[in-house]
Amino acid sequence: MPIDWSENIAIAELADEPELSEEFAAIWGRLNDGAAPGEVPHLVLNFSGVTYLNSSHLAQLLRMRKRLAELNRHLVLCSLGDDLWSVMMLTGLDKLFRFASDPLTALAGLQLEEAGEERG
């Protein structure tokens, strides 16, 4: 289950199966529990504990991205190893998702965007 890092940002620490599918299901449930746009946080997914993604995982990531976009929220994937990065590049998803090198960079980027939106 994603942990609320701040009022507007949640982070999920991911691991290989079977935990990965369980975590994705929990995230999807949170995104679709009838929450209003302002109630759903931006989401950072930390892949440091994941070594493999299958087509079902990729489809779930795409659904999460779409749902968050509908709610005017961002999804950031971070700490992808070489094998996962290769999957993203081969499928063209490297052009679709936002990435960060590590969770702190992802969190900082989202916070800076939020600060800019509040000023603007």
JSON list of C-alpha atoms in Angstrom, two decimals:
[
{"chain": "A", "resi": 1, "resn": "MET", "atom": "CA", "xyz": [0.00, 0.00, 0.00]},
{"chain": "A", "resi": 2, "resn": "PRO", "atom": "CA", "xyz": [1.40, 3.42, -0.86]},
{"chain": "A", "resi": 3, "resn": "ILE", "atom": "CA", "xyz": [2.53, 5.49, 2.09]},
{"chain": "A", "resi": 4, "resn": "ASP", "atom": "CA", "xyz": [1.49, 9.14, 2.24]},
{"chain": "A", "resi": 5, "resn": "TRP", "atom": "CA", "xyz": [4.72, 11.08, 2.12]},
{"chain": "A", "resi": 6, "resn": "SER", "atom": "CA", "xyz": [2.94, 14.43, 2.26]},
{"chain": "A", "resi": 7, "resn": "GLU", "atom": "CA", "xyz": [-0.59, 15.69, 1.88]},
{"chain": "A", "resi": 8, "resn": "ASN", "atom": "CA", "xyz": [-0.34, 15.50, -1.93]},
{"chain": "A", "resi": 9, "resn": "ILE", "atom": "CA", "xyz": [2.31, 12.83, -2.59]},
{"chain": "A", "resi": 10, "resn": "ALA", "atom": "CA", "xyz": [2.33, 9.08, -1.89]},
{"chain": "A", "resi": 11, "resn": "ILE", "atom": "CA", "xyz": [5.19, 6.66, -2.42]},
{"chain": "A", "resi": 12, "resn": "ALA", "atom": "CA", "xyz": [5.04, 2.90, -2.95]},
{"chain": "A", "resi": 13, "resn": "GLU", "atom": "CA", "xyz": [8.04, 0.67, -2.28]},
{"chain": "A", "resi": 14, "resn": "LEU", "atom": "CA", "xyz": [7.72, -2.20, -4.74]},
{"chain": "A", "resi": 15, "resn": "ALA", "atom": "CA", "xyz": [9.10, -5.74, -4.68]},
{"chain": "A", "resi": 16, "resn": "ASP", "atom": "CA", "xyz": [8.98, -8.73, -7.02]},
{"chain": "A", "resi": 17, "resn": "GLU", "atom": "CA", "xyz": [6.00, -11.08, -7.25]},
{"chain": "A", "resi": 18, "resn": "PRO", "atom": "CA", "xyz": [3.72, -11.85, -5.58]},
{"chain": "A", "resi": 19, "resn": "GLU", "atom": "CA", "xyz": [4.00, -8.55, -3.71]},
{"chain": "A", "resi": 20, "resn": "LEU", "atom": "CA", "xyz": [4.11, -6.50, -6.91]},
{"chain": "A", "resi": 21, "resn": "SER", "atom": "CA", "xyz": [0.65, -7.60, -8.08]},
{"chain": "A", "resi": 22, "resn": "GLU", "atom": "CA", "xyz": [-0.75, -7.09, -4.59]},
{"chain": "A", "resi": 23, "resn": "GLU", "atom": "CA", "xyz": [0.72, -3.60, -4.39]},
{"chain": "A", "resi": 24, "resn": "PHE", "atom": "CA", "xyz": [-0.60, -2.67, -7.84]},
{"chain": "A", "resi": 25, "resn": "ALA", "atom": "CA", "xyz": [-4.07, -3.91, -6.81]},
{"chain": "A", "resi": 26, "resn": "ALA", "atom": "CA", "xyz": [-3.94, -1.80, -3.63]},
{"chain": "A", "resi": 27, "resn": "ILE", "atom": "CA", "xyz": [-2.86, 1.27, -5.59]},
{"chain": "A", "resi": 28, "resn": "TRP", "atom": "CA", "xyz": [-5.60, 0.74, -8.18]},
{"chain": "A", "resi": 29, "resn": "GLY", "atom": "CA", "xyz": [-8.16, 0.41, -5.40]},
{"chain": "A", "resi": 30, "resn": "ARG", "atom": "CA", "xyz": [-7.04, 3.67, -3.88]},
{"chain": "A", "resi": 31, "resn": "LEU", "atom": "CA", "xyz": [-7.26, 5.44, -7.24]},
{"chain": "A", "resi": 32, "resn": "ASN", "atom": "CA", "xyz": [-10.79, 4.20, -7.85]},
{"chain": "A", "resi": 33, "resn": "ASP", "atom": "CA", "xyz": [-12.44, 4.42, -4.44]},
{"chain": "A", "resi": 34, "resn": "GLY", "atom": "CA", "xyz": [-14.64, 7.25, -5.65]},
{"chain": "A", "resi": 35, "resn": "ALA", "atom": "CA", "xyz": [-12.05, 9.78, -4.64]},
{"chain": "A", "resi": 36, "resn": "ALA", "atom": "CA", "xyz": [-12.44, 13.31, -5.93]},
{"chain": "A", "resi": 37, "resn": "PRO", "atom": "CA", "xyz": [-9.56, 14.77, -7.95]},
{"chain": "A", "resi": 38, "resn": "GLY", "atom": "CA", "xyz": [-8.11, 16.70, -5.00]},
{"chain": "A", "resi": 39, "resn": "GLU", "atom": "CA", "xyz": [-8.18, 13.66, -2.73]},
{"chain": "A", "resi": 40, "resn": "VAL", "atom": "CA", "xyz": [-5.81, 11.49, -4.79]},
{"chain": "A", "resi": 41, "resn": "PRO", "atom": "CA", "xyz": [-2.11, 12.20, -4.33]},
{"chain": "A", "resi": 42, "resn": "HIS", "atom": "CA", "xyz": [0.66, 12.27, -6.90]},
{"chain": "A", "resi": 43, "resn": "LEU", "atom": "CA", "xyz": [2.29, 8.86, -6.92]},
{"chain": "A", "resi": 44, "resn": "VAL", "atom": "CA", "xyz": [5.94, 7.78, -6.84]},
{"chain": "A", "resi": 45, "resn": "LEU", "atom": "CA", "xyz": [6.65, 4.12, -7.56]},
{"chain": "A", "resi": 46, "resn": "ASN", "atom": "CA", "xyz": [10.03, 2.93, -6.29]},
{"chain": "A", "resi": 47, "resn": "PHE", "atom": "CA", "xyz": [11.17, -0.05, -8.39]},
{"chain": "A", "resi": 48, "resn": "SER", "atom": "CA", "xyz": [14.45, -0.65, -6.53]},
{"chain": "A", "resi": 49, "resn": "GLY", "atom": "CA", "xyz": [13.17, -4.05, -5.33]},
{"chain": "A", "resi": 50, "resn": "VAL", "atom": "CA", "xyz": [11.77, -5.17, -8.69]},
{"chain": "A", "resi": 51, "resn": "THR", "atom": "CA", "xyz": [13.77, -7.23, -11.19]},
{"chain": "A", "resi": 52, "resn": "TYR", "atom": "CA", "xyz": [11.05, -8.27, -13.65]},
{"chain": "A", "resi": 53, "resn": "LEU", "atom": "CA", "xyz": [7.95, -6.77, -15.28]},
{"chain": "A", "resi": 54, "resn": "ASN", "atom": "CA", "xyz": [5.51, -8.74, -17.41]},
{"chain": "A", "resi": 55, "resn": "SER", "atom": "CA", "xyz": [2.87, -7.50, -19.84]},
{"chain": "A", "resi": 56, "resn": "SER", "atom": "CA", "xyz": [0.22, -7.47, -17.12]},
{"chain": "A", "resi": 57, "resn": "HIS", "atom": "CA", "xyz": [2.36, -5.17, -14.98]},
{"chain": "A", "resi": 58, "resn": "LEU", "atom": "CA", "xyz": [2.90, -2.84, -17.93]},
{"chain": "A", "resi": 59, "resn": "ALA", "atom": "CA", "xyz": [-0.85, -2.74, -18.60]},
{"chain": "A", "resi": 60, "resn": "GLN", "atom": "CA", "xyz": [-1.49, -1.91, -14.95]},
{"chain": "A", "resi": 61, "resn": "LEU", "atom": "CA", "xyz": [1.06, 0.90, -15.06]},
{"chain": "A", "resi": 62, "resn": "LEU", "atom": "CA", "xyz": [-0.65, 2.34, -18.12]},
{"chain": "A", "resi": 63, "resn": "ARG", "atom": "CA", "xyz": [-4.05, 2.20, -16.40]},
{"chain": "A", "resi": 64, "resn": "MET", "atom": "CA", "xyz": [-2.60, 3.93, -13.32]},
{"chain": "A", "resi": 65, "resn": "ARG", "atom": "CA", "xyz": [-1.05, 6.63, -15.47]},
{"chain": "A", "resi": 66, "resn": "LYS", "atom": "CA", "xyz": [-4.33, 7.23, -17.29]},
{"chain": "A", "resi": 67, "resn": "ARG", "atom": "CA", "xyz": [-6.36, 7.38, -14.08]},
{"chain": "A", "resi": 68, "resn": "LEU", "atom": "CA", "xyz": [-3.93, 9.77, -12.42]},
{"chain": "A", "resi": 69, "resn": "ALA", "atom": "CA", "xyz": [-3.94, 11.99, -15.51]},
{"chain": "A", "resi": 70, "resn": "GLU", "atom": "CA", "xyz": [-7.76, 12.11, -15.34]},
{"chain": "A", "resi": 71, "resn": "LEU", "atom": "CA", "xyz": [-7.38, 13.32, -11.75]},
{"chain": "A", "resi": 72, "resn": "ASN", "atom": "CA", "xyz": [-4.71, 15.87, -12.74]},
{"chain": "A", "resi": 73, "resn": "ARG", "atom": "CA", "xyz": [-2.04, 13.97, -10.82]},
{"chain": "A", "resi": 74, "resn": "HIS", "atom": "CA", "xyz": [1.42, 12.72, -11.79]},
{"chain": "A", "resi": 75, "resn": "LEU", "atom": "CA", "xyz": [2.98, 9.27, -11.73]},
{"chain": "A", "resi": 76, "resn": "VAL", "atom": "CA", "xyz": [6.75, 9.04, -11.40]},
{"chain": "A", "resi": 77, "resn": "LEU", "atom": "CA", "xyz": [8.69, 5.78, -11.71]},
{"chain": "A", "resi": 78, "resn": "CYS", "atom": "CA", "xyz": [12.07, 5.68, -10.00]},
{"chain": "A", "resi": 79, "resn": "SER", "atom": "CA", "xyz": [15.06, 3.42, -9.29]},
{"chain": "A", "resi": 80, "resn": "LEU", "atom": "CA", "xyz": [14.59, 1.19, -12.32]},
{"chain": "A", "resi": 81, "resn": "GLY", "atom": "CA", "xyz": [17.42, -1.29, -12.82]},
{"chain": "A", "resi": 82, "resn": "ASP", "atom": "CA", "xyz": [18.97, -1.93, -16.22]},
{"chain": "A", "resi": 83, "resn": "ASP", "atom": "CA", "xyz": [16.62, -4.83, -17.01]},
{"chain": "A", "resi": 84, "resn": "LEU", "atom": "CA", "xyz": [13.50, -2.78, -16.29]},
{"chain": "A", "resi": 85, "resn": "TRP", "atom": "CA", "xyz": [14.87, 0.23, -18.14]},
{"chain": "A", "resi": 86, "resn": "SER", "atom": "CA", "xyz": [15.45, -2.03, -21.18]},
{"chain": "A", "resi": 87, "resn": "VAL", "atom": "CA", "xyz": [11.81, -3.14, -21.05]},
{"chain": "A", "resi": 88, "resn": "MET", "atom": "CA", "xyz": [10.68, 0.49, -20.97]},
{"chain": "A", "resi": 89, "resn": "MET", "atom": "CA", "xyz": [12.87, 1.41, -23.93]},
{"chain": "A", "resi": 90, "resn": "LEU", "atom": "CA", "xyz": [11.93, -1.64, -26.03]},
{"chain": "A", "resi": 91, "resn": "THR", "atom": "CA", "xyz": [8.22, -1.01, -25.52]},
{"chain": "A", "resi": 92, "resn": "GLY", "atom": "CA", "xyz": [8.47, 2.75, -26.08]},
{"chain": "A", "resi": 93, "resn": "LEU", "atom": "CA", "xyz": [7.16, 3.42, -22.58]},
{"chain": "A", "resi": 94, "resn": "ASP", "atom": "CA", "xyz": [10.27, 5.45, -21.80]},
{"chain": "A", "resi": 95, "resn": "LYS", "atom": "CA", "xyz": [8.60, 8.22, -23.82]},
{"chain": "A", "resi": 96, "resn": "LEU", "atom": "CA", "xyz": [5.29, 7.93, -21.97]},
{"chain": "A", "resi": 97, "resn": "PHE", "atom": "CA", "xyz": [6.19, 7.77, -18.29]},
{"chain": "A", "resi": 98, "resn": "ARG", "atom": "CA", "xyz": [8.08, 10.17, -16.06]},
{"chain": "A", "resi": 99, "resn": "PHE", "atom": "CA", "xyz": [11.23, 8.78, -14.47]},
{"chain": "A", "resi": 100, "resn": "ALA", "atom": "CA", "xyz": [13.58, 9.75, -11.68]},
{"chain": "A", "resi": 101, "resn": "SER", "atom": "CA", "xyz": [16.88, 8.23, -10.64]},
{"chain": "A", "resi": 102, "resn": "ASP", "atom": "CA", "xyz": [15.77, 7.71, -7.03]},
{"chain": "A", "resi": 103, "resn": "PRO", "atom": "CA", "xyz": [12.82, 8.42, -4.69]},
{"chain": "A", "resi": 104, "resn": "LEU", "atom": "CA", "xyz": [14.27, 11.67, -3.31]},
{"chain": "A", "resi": 105, "resn": "THR", "atom": "CA", "xyz": [14.69, 13.10, -6.80]},
{"chain": "A", "resi": 106, "resn": "ALA", "atom": "CA", "xyz": [11.13, 12.08, -7.69]},
{"chain": "A", "resi": 107, "resn": "LEU", "atom": "CA", "xyz": [9.72, 13.63, -4.52]},
{"chain": "A", "resi": 108, "resn": "ALA", "atom": "CA", "xyz": [11.70, 16.84, -4.99]},
{"chain": "A", "resi": 109, "resn": "GLY", "atom": "CA", "xyz": [10.50, 17.18, -8.58]},
{"chain": "A", "resi": 110, "resn": "LEU", "atom": "CA", "xyz": [6.87, 16.79, -7.57]},
{"chain": "A", "resi": 111, "resn": "GLN", "atom": "CA", "xyz": [7.26, 19.28, -4.72]},
{"chain": "A", "resi": 112, "resn": "LEU", "atom": "CA", "xyz": [8.81, 21.86, -7.03]},
{"chain": "A", "resi": 113, "resn": "GLU", "atom": "CA", "xyz": [5.97, 21.43, -9.51]},
{"chain": "A", "resi": 114, "resn": "GLU", "atom": "CA", "xyz": [3.41, 21.85, -6.74]},
{"chain": "A", "resi": 115, "resn": "ALA", "atom": "CA", "xyz": [5.14, 25.00, -5.50]},
{"chain": "A", "resi": 116, "resn": "GLY", "atom": "CA", "xyz": [5.13, 26.41, -9.04]},
{"chain": "A", "resi": 117, "resn": "GLU", "atom": "CA", "xyz": [1.42, 25.63, -9.46]},
{"chain": "A", "resi": 118, "resn": "GLU", "atom": "CA", "xyz": [0.59, 27.36, -6.18]},
{"chain": "A", "resi": 119, "resn": "ARG", "atom": "CA", "xyz": [2.48, 30.50, -7.26]},
{"chain": "A", "resi": 120, "resn": "GLY", "atom": "CA", "xyz": [1.00, 30.49, -10.76]}
]
